[in-house]
PDB file of C-alpha atoms and ligand atoms in Angstrom:
ATOM      1  CA  MET K 138      45.255  -0.600 -84.831  1.00  0.00           C
ATOM      2  CA  ALA K 139      48.050   0.655 -82.623  1.00  0.00           C
ATOM      3  CA  ARG K 140      46.725   3.774 -80.932  1.00  0.00           C
ATOM      4  CA  LYS K 141      43.666   3.380 -78.759  1.00  0.00           C
ATOM      5  CA  LEU K 142      40.801   5.841 -78.522  1.00  0.00           C
ATOM      6  CA  ILE K 143      39.093   6.702 -75.241  1.00  0.00           C
ATOM      7  CA  VAL K 144      35.878   8.716 -75.515  1.00  0.00           C
ATOM      8  CA  GLY K 145      33.869  10.198 -72.668  1.00  0.00           C
ATOM      9  CA  ASN K 146      30.100  10.263 -73.130  1.00  0.00           C
ATOM     10  CA  TRP K 147      28.802  12.797 -70.651  1.00  0.00           C
ATOM     11  CA  LYS K 148      25.124  12.101 -71.463  1.00  0.00           C
ATOM     12  CA  MET K 149      22.762  14.597 -69.774  1.00  0.00           C
ATOM     13  CA  ASN K 150      25.197  15.535 -67.027  1.00  0.00           C
ATOM     14  CA  GLY K 151      27.198  18.637 -66.253  1.00  0.00           C
ATOM     15  CA  SER K 152      26.905  22.344 -65.682  1.00  0.00           C
ATOM     16  CA  LEU K 153      29.193  25.228 -66.539  1.00  0.00           C
ATOM     17  CA  ALA K 154      30.899  24.882 -63.173  1.00  0.00           C
ATOM     18  CA  MET K 155      31.120  21.070 -63.198  1.00  0.00           C
ATOM     19  CA  ASN K 156      32.450  20.952 -66.761  1.00  0.00           C
ATOM     20  CA  ALA K 157      35.129  23.532 -66.007  1.00  0.00           C
ATOM     21  CA  GLU K 158      36.330  21.539 -63.008  1.00  0.00           C
ATOM     22  CA  LEU K 159      36.222  18.219 -64.859  1.00  0.00           C
ATOM     23  CA  LEU K 160      38.176  19.504 -67.856  1.00  0.00           C
ATOM     24  CA  GLU K 161      40.737  21.272 -65.645  1.00  0.00           C
ATOM     25  CA  GLY K 162      41.254  17.984 -63.816  1.00  0.00           C
ATOM     26  CA  ILE K 163      41.709  16.052 -67.052  1.00  0.00           C
ATOM     27  CA  LYS K 164      44.079  18.647 -68.506  1.00  0.00           C
ATOM     28  CA  ALA K 165      46.202  18.580 -65.351  1.00  0.00           C
ATOM     29  CA  GLY K 166      46.774  14.822 -65.682  1.00  0.00           C
ATOM     30  CA  LEU K 167      47.592  14.468 -69.360  1.00  0.00           C
ATOM     31  CA  ALA K 168      51.308  13.754 -68.895  1.00  0.00           C
ATOM     32  CA  GLY K 169      51.776  10.066 -69.613  1.00  0.00           C
ATOM     33  CA  VAL K 170      48.658   9.753 -71.741  1.00  0.00           C
ATOM     34  CA  ASP K 171      49.575   8.235 -75.089  1.00  0.00           C
ATOM     35  CA  CYS K 172      46.216   7.429 -76.643  1.00  0.00           C
ATOM     36  CA  ASP K 173      43.612   9.475 -78.502  1.00  0.00           C
ATOM     37  CA  LEU K 174      41.123  11.167 -76.196  1.00  0.00           C
ATOM     38  CA  ALA K 175      37.759  12.788 -76.839  1.00  0.00           C
ATOM     39  CA  VAL K 176      34.800  14.032 -74.850  1.00  0.00           C
ATOM     40  CA  CYS K 177      31.257  14.040 -76.244  1.00  0.00           C
ATOM     41  CA  VAL K 178      29.245  16.674 -74.416  1.00  0.00           C
ATOM     42  CA  PRO K 179      25.697  18.086 -74.342  1.00  0.00           C
ATOM     43  CA  PHE K 180      25.040  20.618 -77.128  1.00  0.00           C
ATOM     44  CA  PRO K 181      24.779  23.710 -74.881  1.00  0.00           C
ATOM     45  CA  TYR K 182      28.304  23.157 -73.587  1.00  0.00           C
ATOM     46  CA  LEU K 183      30.084  22.769 -76.918  1.00  0.00           C
ATOM     47  CA  ALA K 184      31.376  26.350 -76.913  1.00  0.00           C
ATOM     48  CA  GLN K 185      32.612  26.123 -73.350  1.00  0.00           C
ATOM     49  CA  CYS K 186      34.366  22.811 -73.994  1.00  0.00           C
ATOM     50  CA  GLN K 187      35.823  23.915 -77.333  1.00  0.00           C
ATOM     51  CA  HIS K 188      37.427  26.837 -75.547  1.00  0.00           C
ATOM     52  CA  ALA K 189      38.627  24.753 -72.582  1.00  0.00           C
ATOM     53  CA  LEU K 190      40.150  22.050 -74.805  1.00  0.00           C
ATOM     54  CA  GLU K 191      42.008  24.378 -77.167  1.00  0.00           C
ATOM     55  CA  GLY K 192      45.594  23.236 -77.633  1.00  0.00           C
ATOM     56  CA  THR K 193      45.190  20.094 -75.479  1.00  0.00           C
ATOM     57  CA  GLY K 194      44.894  17.513 -78.247  1.00  0.00           C
ATOM     58  CA  ILE K 195      41.652  16.248 -76.680  1.00  0.00           C
ATOM     59  CA  ALA K 196      39.003  16.095 -79.390  1.00  0.00           C
ATOM     60  CA  LEU K 197      35.453  17.336 -78.944  1.00  0.00           C
ATOM     61  CA  GLY K 198      32.287  15.551 -79.964  1.00  0.00           C
ATOM     62  CA  ALA K 199      28.508  15.746 -79.696  1.00  0.00           C
ATOM     63  CA  GLU K 200      26.148  13.085 -78.392  1.00  0.00           C
ATOM     64  CA  ASP K 201      23.908  13.058 -81.454  1.00  0.00           C
ATOM     65  CA  VAL K 202      23.503  14.730 -84.844  1.00  0.00           C
ATOM     66  CA  SER K 203      20.611  15.281 -87.210  1.00  0.00           C
ATOM     67  CA  ALA K 204      20.097  13.136 -90.296  1.00  0.00           C
ATOM     68  CA  HIS K 205      19.154  16.355 -92.140  1.00  0.00           C
ATOM     69  CA  ALA K 206      21.481  19.002 -93.506  1.00  0.00           C
ATOM     70  CA  VAL K 207      19.465  22.132 -92.687  1.00  0.00           C
ATOM     71  CA  GLY K 208      15.895  23.366 -92.391  1.00  0.00           C
ATOM     72  CA  ALA K 209      12.675  23.061 -90.423  1.00  0.00           C
ATOM     73  CA  TYR K 210      13.693  20.423 -87.867  1.00  0.00           C
ATOM     74  CA  THR K 211      12.947  22.031 -84.519  1.00  0.00           C
ATOM     75  CA  GLY K 212      15.351  20.971 -81.810  1.00  0.00           C
ATOM     76  CA  GLN K 213      17.807  19.189 -84.091  1.00  0.00           C
ATOM     77  CA  VAL K 214      21.475  20.039 -84.552  1.00  0.00           C
ATOM     78  CA  SER K 215      23.291  19.728 -87.880  1.00  0.00           C
ATOM     79  CA  THR K 216      26.781  18.557 -88.765  1.00  0.00           C
ATOM     80  CA  ARG K 217      27.624  22.041 -89.961  1.00  0.00           C
ATOM     81  CA  MET K 218      26.697  23.503 -86.570  1.00  0.00           C
ATOM     82  CA  LEU K 219      28.916  20.954 -84.839  1.00  0.00           C
ATOM     83  CA  LEU K 220      31.795  21.836 -87.136  1.00  0.00           C
ATOM     84  CA  ASP K 221      31.418  25.473 -86.055  1.00  0.00           C
ATOM     85  CA  PHE K 222      32.595  24.284 -82.637  1.00  0.00           C
ATOM     86  CA  ASP K 223      35.459  22.172 -84.023  1.00  0.00           C
ATOM     87  CA  CYS K 224      33.711  18.908 -83.267  1.00  0.00           C
ATOM     88  CA  LYS K 225      35.485  15.868 -84.652  1.00  0.00           C
ATOM     89  CA  TYR K 226      33.016  13.228 -83.475  1.00  0.00           C
ATOM     90  CA  ALA K 227      29.285  12.676 -83.069  1.00  0.00           C
ATOM     91  CA  ILE K 228      27.883   9.687 -81.216  1.00  0.00           C
ATOM     92  CA  VAL K 229      25.159   8.140 -83.362  1.00  0.00           C
ATOM     93  CA  GLY K 230      22.615   5.491 -82.419  1.00  0.00           C
ATOM     94  CA  HIS K 231      23.356   5.314 -78.709  1.00  0.00           C
ATOM     95  CA  SER K 232      21.009   2.757 -77.154  1.00  0.00           C
ATOM     96  CA  GLU K 233      19.455   5.467 -74.986  1.00  0.00           C
ATOM     97  CA  ARG K 234      18.412   7.312 -78.142  1.00  0.00           C
ATOM     98  CA  ARG K 235      17.308   4.119 -79.867  1.00  0.00           C
ATOM     99  CA  GLU K 236      15.143   3.365 -76.822  1.00  0.00           C
ATOM    100  CA  TYR K 237      13.873   6.743 -75.579  1.00  0.00           C
ATOM    101  CA  CYS K 238      13.692   8.534 -78.932  1.00  0.00           C
ATOM    102  CA  ASN K 239      12.639   5.531 -80.993  1.00  0.00           C
ATOM    103  CA  GLU K 240      15.612   5.767 -83.326  1.00  0.00           C
ATOM    104  CA  SER K 241      15.464   2.975 -85.890  1.00  0.00           C
ATOM    105  CA  ASP K 242      18.396   1.241 -87.569  1.00  0.00           C
ATOM    106  CA  GLU K 243      17.500   3.168 -90.727  1.00  0.00           C
ATOM    107  CA  LEU K 244      17.532   6.559 -89.006  1.00  0.00           C
ATOM    108  CA  VAL K 245      20.855   5.716 -87.379  1.00  0.00           C
ATOM    109  CA  ALA K 246      22.250   4.774 -90.791  1.00  0.00           C
ATOM    110  CA  ASN K 247      21.029   8.071 -92.258  1.00  0.00           C
ATOM    111  CA  LYS K 248      22.684   9.994 -89.434  1.00  0.00           C
ATOM    112  CA  VAL K 249      25.951   8.157 -90.025  1.00  0.00           C
ATOM    113  CA  GLN K 250      25.767   9.004 -93.709  1.00  0.00           C
ATOM    114  CA  ARG K 251      25.024  12.659 -92.966  1.00  0.00           C
ATOM    115  CA  ALA K 252      27.809  12.928 -90.395  1.00  0.00           C
ATOM    116  CA  LEU K 253      30.357  11.522 -92.838  1.00  0.00           C
ATOM    117  CA  ALA K 254      29.178  13.743 -95.662  1.00  0.00           C
ATOM    118  CA  GLY K 255      29.567  16.733 -93.362  1.00  0.00           C
ATOM    119  CA  GLY K 256      33.095  15.833 -92.307  1.00  0.00           C
ATOM    120  CA  LEU K 257      32.439  14.385 -88.844  1.00  0.00           C
ATOM    121  CA  THR K 258      33.504  10.977 -87.598  1.00  0.00           C
ATOM    122  CA  PRO K 259      30.421   9.150 -86.352  1.00  0.00           C
ATOM    123  CA  ILE K 260      30.833   6.893 -83.331  1.00  0.00           C
ATOM    124  CA  VAL K 261      28.210   4.312 -84.220  1.00  0.00           C
ATOM    125  CA  CYS K 262      26.773   2.498 -81.209  1.00  0.00           C
ATOM    126  CA  VAL K 263      25.421  -1.019 -81.463  1.00  0.00           C
ATOM    127  CA  GLY K 264      24.523  -3.650 -78.897  1.00  0.00           C
ATOM    128  CA  GLU K 265      21.923  -6.130 -77.768  1.00  0.00           C
ATOM    129  CA  SER K 266      19.421  -5.856 -74.914  1.00  0.00           C
ATOM    130  CA  LEU K 267      19.341  -8.323 -72.022  1.00  0.00           C
ATOM    131  CA  LYS K 268      16.332 -10.053 -73.527  1.00  0.00           C
ATOM    132  CA  GLU K 269      18.109 -10.417 -76.853  1.00  0.00           C
ATOM    133  CA  LYS K 270      21.262 -11.698 -75.150  1.00  0.00           C
ATOM    134  CA  ASP K 271      19.288 -14.264 -73.170  1.00  0.00           C
ATOM    135  CA  ALA K 272      17.580 -15.408 -76.369  1.00  0.00           C
ATOM    136  CA  GLY K 273      20.990 -15.970 -77.987  1.00  0.00           C
ATOM    137  CA  LEU K 274      20.435 -13.122 -80.427  1.00  0.00           C
ATOM    138  CA  THR K 275      23.553 -11.031 -79.789  1.00  0.00           C
ATOM    139  CA  GLU K 276      25.219 -11.807 -83.108  1.00  0.00           C
ATOM    140  CA  ALA K 277      21.999 -11.414 -85.080  1.00  0.00           C
ATOM    141  CA  VAL K 278      21.164  -8.039 -83.515  1.00  0.00           C
ATOM    142  CA  VAL K 279      24.638  -6.592 -83.846  1.00  0.00           C
ATOM    143  CA  SER K 280      24.958  -7.845 -87.434  1.00  0.00           C
ATOM    144  CA  ARG K 281      21.607  -6.280 -88.354  1.00  0.00           C
ATOM    145  CA  GLN K 282      22.586  -2.949 -86.788  1.00  0.00           C
ATOM    146  CA  ILE K 283      25.996  -2.862 -88.481  1.00  0.00           C
ATOM    147  CA  ASN K 284      24.734  -4.103 -91.834  1.00  0.00           C
ATOM    148  CA  THR K 285      22.053  -1.409 -91.984  1.00  0.00           C
ATOM    149  CA  VAL K 286      24.778   1.207 -91.577  1.00  0.00           C
ATOM    150  CA  LEU K 287      27.069  -0.495 -94.091  1.00  0.00           C
ATOM    151  CA  SER K 288      24.255  -0.673 -96.632  1.00  0.00           C
ATOM    152  CA  VAL K 289      24.165   3.129 -96.984  1.00  0.00           C
ATOM    153  CA  LEU K 290      27.933   3.694 -97.034  1.00  0.00           C
ATOM    154  CA  GLU K 291      30.293   3.870 -99.974  1.00  0.00           C
ATOM    155  CA  GLU K 292      33.115   1.360 -99.799  1.00  0.00           C
ATOM    156  CA  ARG K 293      35.668   4.051 -98.927  1.00  0.00           C
ATOM    157  CA  GLU K 294      33.476   5.463 -96.152  1.00  0.00           C
ATOM    158  CA  VAL K 295      33.577   2.226 -94.171  1.00  0.00           C
ATOM    159  CA  CYS K 296      37.017   3.153 -92.866  1.00  0.00           C
ATOM    160  CA  ASP K 297      35.868   6.574 -91.673  1.00  0.00           C
ATOM    161  CA  ILE K 298      33.558   5.404 -88.900  1.00  0.00           C
ATOM    162  CA  VAL K 299      34.264   4.405 -85.304  1.00  0.00           C
ATOM    163  CA  VAL K 300      32.080   1.627 -83.917  1.00  0.00           C
ATOM    164  CA  ALA K 301      31.206   1.211 -80.244  1.00  0.00           C
ATOM    165  CA  TYR K 302      29.880  -2.131 -79.078  1.00  0.00           C
ATOM    166  CA  GLU K 303      27.759  -1.398 -76.030  1.00  0.00           C
ATOM    167  CA  PRO K 304      25.600  -4.241 -74.719  1.00  0.00           C
ATOM    168  CA  VAL K 305      22.525  -2.414 -73.419  1.00  0.00           C
ATOM    169  CA  TRP K 306      22.468  -4.518 -70.242  1.00  0.00           C
ATOM    170  CA  ALA K 307      26.008  -3.384 -69.382  1.00  0.00           C
ATOM    171  CA  ILE K 308      25.369   0.355 -69.650  1.00  0.00           C
ATOM    172  CA  GLY K 309      25.346   2.048 -66.278  1.00  0.00           C
ATOM    173  CA  THR K 310      24.667  -1.244 -64.492  1.00  0.00           C
ATOM    174  CA  GLY K 311      28.128  -2.249 -63.313  1.00  0.00           C
ATOM    175  CA  LYS K 312      27.677  -5.553 -65.190  1.00  0.00           C
ATOM    176  CA  THR K 313      30.039  -6.365 -68.028  1.00  0.00           C
ATOM    177  CA  PRO K 314      30.470  -9.150 -70.533  1.00  0.00           C
ATOM    178  CA  THR K 315      33.759 -11.035 -70.383  1.00  0.00           C
ATOM    179  CA  PRO K 316      36.540  -9.624 -72.572  1.00  0.00           C
ATOM    180  CA  GLU K 317      36.351 -12.858 -74.606  1.00  0.00           C
ATOM    181  CA  MET K 318      32.674 -12.240 -75.364  1.00  0.00           C
ATOM    182  CA  VAL K 319      33.473  -8.705 -76.452  1.00  0.00           C
ATOM    183  CA  LYS K 320      36.384  -9.896 -78.551  1.00  0.00           C
ATOM    184  CA  ASP K 321      34.118 -12.316 -80.427  1.00  0.00           C
ATOM    185  CA  VAL K 322      31.498  -9.641 -81.168  1.00  0.00           C
ATOM    186  CA  HIS K 323      34.211  -7.228 -82.301  1.00  0.00           C
ATOM    187  CA  ALA K 324      35.693  -9.880 -84.589  1.00  0.00           C
ATOM    188  CA  LEU K 325      32.267 -10.495 -86.129  1.00  0.00           C
ATOM    189  CA  MET K 326      31.688  -6.773 -86.748  1.00  0.00           C
ATOM    190  CA  ARG K 327      35.136  -6.326 -88.213  1.00  0.00           C
ATOM    191  CA  GLU K 328      34.514  -9.252 -90.537  1.00  0.00           C
ATOM    192  CA  LEU K 329      31.286  -7.632 -91.783  1.00  0.00           C
ATOM    193  CA  MET K 330      33.142  -4.385 -92.433  1.00  0.00           C
ATOM    194  CA  ILE K 331      36.052  -6.124 -94.129  1.00  0.00           C
ATOM    195  CA  ARG K 332      33.616  -7.721 -96.567  1.00  0.00           C
ATOM    196  CA  LYS K 333      32.725  -4.239 -97.735  1.00  0.00           C
ATOM    197  CA  ASN K 334      36.231  -2.797 -97.518  1.00  0.00           C
ATOM    198  CA  PRO K 335      39.320  -4.923 -96.714  1.00  0.00           C
ATOM    199  CA  ASP K 336      41.117  -1.859 -95.313  1.00  0.00           C
ATOM    200  CA  ALA K 337      38.675  -1.924 -92.381  1.00  0.00           C
ATOM    201  CA  ALA K 338      40.804  -4.686 -90.872  1.00  0.00           C
ATOM    202  CA  GLU K 339      43.450  -2.172 -89.900  1.00  0.00           C
ATOM    203  CA  ARG K 340      41.701   1.151 -90.075  1.00  0.00           C
ATOM    204  CA  VAL K 341      38.357   0.926 -88.263  1.00  0.00           C
ATOM    205  CA  ARG K 342      38.435   1.377 -84.525  1.00  0.00           C
ATOM    206  CA  ILE K 343      35.953  -0.722 -82.565  1.00  0.00           C
ATOM    207  CA  LEU K 344      35.449   0.455 -78.973  1.00  0.00           C
ATOM    208  CA  TYR K 345      33.872  -1.331 -76.059  1.00  0.00           C
ATOM    209  CA  GLY K 346      31.379   0.552 -73.861  1.00  0.00           C
ATOM    210  CA  GLY K 347      29.284  -0.397 -70.845  1.00  0.00           C
ATOM    211  CA  SER K 348      30.424   0.066 -67.240  1.00  0.00           C
ATOM    212  CA  MET K 349      34.082   0.434 -68.217  1.00  0.00           C
ATOM    213  CA  LYS K 350      35.968   1.807 -65.243  1.00  0.00           C
ATOM    214  CA  PRO K 351      39.533   1.910 -63.893  1.00  0.00           C
ATOM    215  CA  SER K 352      39.158  -1.470 -62.172  1.00  0.00           C
ATOM    216  CA  ASN K 353      38.117  -3.397 -65.291  1.00  0.00           C
ATOM    217  CA  ALA K 354      39.468  -1.311 -68.192  1.00  0.00           C
ATOM    218  CA  GLU K 355      42.777  -3.109 -68.452  1.00  0.00           C
ATOM    219  CA  GLU K 356      41.284  -6.525 -69.208  1.00  0.00           C
ATOM    220  CA  PHE K 357      39.310  -5.042 -72.102  1.00  0.00           C
ATOM    221  CA  LEU K 358      41.971  -2.724 -73.435  1.00  0.00           C
ATOM    222  CA  LYS K 359      44.654  -5.374 -73.604  1.00  0.00           C
ATOM    223  CA  MET K 360      42.547  -7.488 -75.989  1.00  0.00           C
ATOM    224  CA  ARG K 361      43.402  -7.441 -79.648  1.00  0.00           C
ATOM    225  CA  ASP K 362      40.360  -6.167 -81.533  1.00  0.00           C
ATOM    226  CA  ILE K 363      39.276  -3.821 -78.716  1.00  0.00           C
ATOM    227  CA  ASP K 364      40.578  -0.471 -79.878  1.00  0.00           C
ATOM    228  CA  GLY K 365      39.420   1.666 -76.983  1.00  0.00           C
ATOM    229  CA  GLY K 366      36.426   2.568 -74.874  1.00  0.00           C
ATOM    230  CA  LEU K 367      33.275   4.660 -74.789  1.00  0.00           C
ATOM    231  CA  ILE K 368      32.987   5.701 -71.175  1.00  0.00           C
ATOM    232  CA  GLY K 369      29.846   7.010 -69.461  1.00  0.00           C
ATOM    233  CA  GLY K 370      29.836   7.231 -65.666  1.00  0.00           C
ATOM    234  CA  ALA K 371      33.604   7.004 -65.251  1.00  0.00           C
ATOM    235  CA  ALA K 372      34.104   9.905 -67.678  1.00  0.00           C
ATOM    236  CA  LEU K 373      32.502  12.285 -65.180  1.00  0.00           C
ATOM    237  CA  LYS K 374      35.379  11.984 -62.739  1.00  0.00           C
ATOM    238  CA  ALA K 375      38.728  13.306 -64.002  1.00  0.00           C
ATOM    239  CA  SER K 376      40.832  10.787 -62.056  1.00  0.00           C
ATOM    240  CA  ASP K 377      38.803   7.807 -63.335  1.00  0.00           C
ATOM    241  CA  PHE K 378      38.808   9.021 -66.932  1.00  0.00           C
ATOM    242  CA  LEU K 379      42.556   9.608 -66.752  1.00  0.00           C
ATOM    243  CA  LYS K 380      43.217   6.178 -65.215  1.00  0.00           C
ATOM    244  CA  ILE K 381      41.426   4.561 -68.144  1.00  0.00           C
ATOM    245  CA  ALA K 382      43.435   6.751 -70.533  1.00  0.00           C
ATOM    246  CA  TYR K 383      46.693   5.644 -68.878  1.00  0.00           C
ATOM    247  CA  LEU K 384      45.669   1.993 -69.215  1.00  0.00           C
ATOM    248  CA  ALA K 385      44.921   2.594 -72.903  1.00  0.00           C
ATOM    249  CA  SER K 386      48.388   4.109 -73.333  1.00  0.00           C
ATOM    250  CA  LYS K 387      50.319   0.997 -72.247  1.00  0.00           C
TER     251      LYS K 387
HETATM  252  P1  LIG V 559      28.529   3.636 -68.763  1.00  0.00           P
HETATM  253  O1  LIG V 559      27.937   4.236 -70.131  1.00  0.00           O
HETATM  254  O2  LIG V 559      30.036   3.648 -68.875  1.00  0.00           O
HETATM  255  O3  LIG V 559      28.033   4.544 -67.690  1.00  0.00           O
HETATM  256  O4  LIG V 559      28.005   2.240 -68.636  1.00  0.00           O
HETATM  257  C1  LIG V 559      28.542   3.949 -71.366  1.00  0.00           C
HETATM  258  C2  LIG V 559      27.719   4.562 -72.485  1.00  0.00           C
HETATM  259  O5  LIG V 559      26.486   4.536 -72.412  1.00  0.00           O
HETATM  260  O6  LIG V 559      28.266   5.092 -73.463  1.00  0.00           O
END
């Protein structure tokens, strides 16, 4: 996969004023960026960001999406609503939602299916907790999470997802696995996808996420099998986000 993808996950951060400044800063530094870029933002700011990103080539995404198409689901947001704001992506199954909102593997799989059916590209997050890592369960956990998603997809749909491997213990902690560890997990996930659709070898992008920042991005992004990054904290500062984008453009 030649062109890398760098996605900002703003989480529950931002305000009208902060977003405007952040996006102005990113737009001002785009010369020299030769990778795909996206920002996934809180629902209330989709309209603002859609407007600010018009004509920039930076794609817009949401941080979650409902597993339902329409109806009596108070507080949920549908794929069709996201498409109204020109969203291309929706993060699905982020570990913070799995943990704080009790999202199960099955619910995540249903959301992925719904996002694809609605024309969005889901960024499917998987990753093990510290306890699971210490118990040697990384491969088992990640395989279970990926296989539950694959079990609901048609063969052709496998190539339409983006996967983000985010070890839970690396998110927002400053700790990271070694690039070799990430490479091995990515290779395992790609193998599982290839079993369902051989085209996944070339076509599915697998991102790394978890404390990626300008000082460590290069070692991840230069690895074969790491097709980009899902960036939390460092996506909230234009200069940091851009530095990672430059490193992904090499
Ligand atoms: P982080 O978050 O870069 O702040 O660790 C990444 C994520 O949760 O997507």
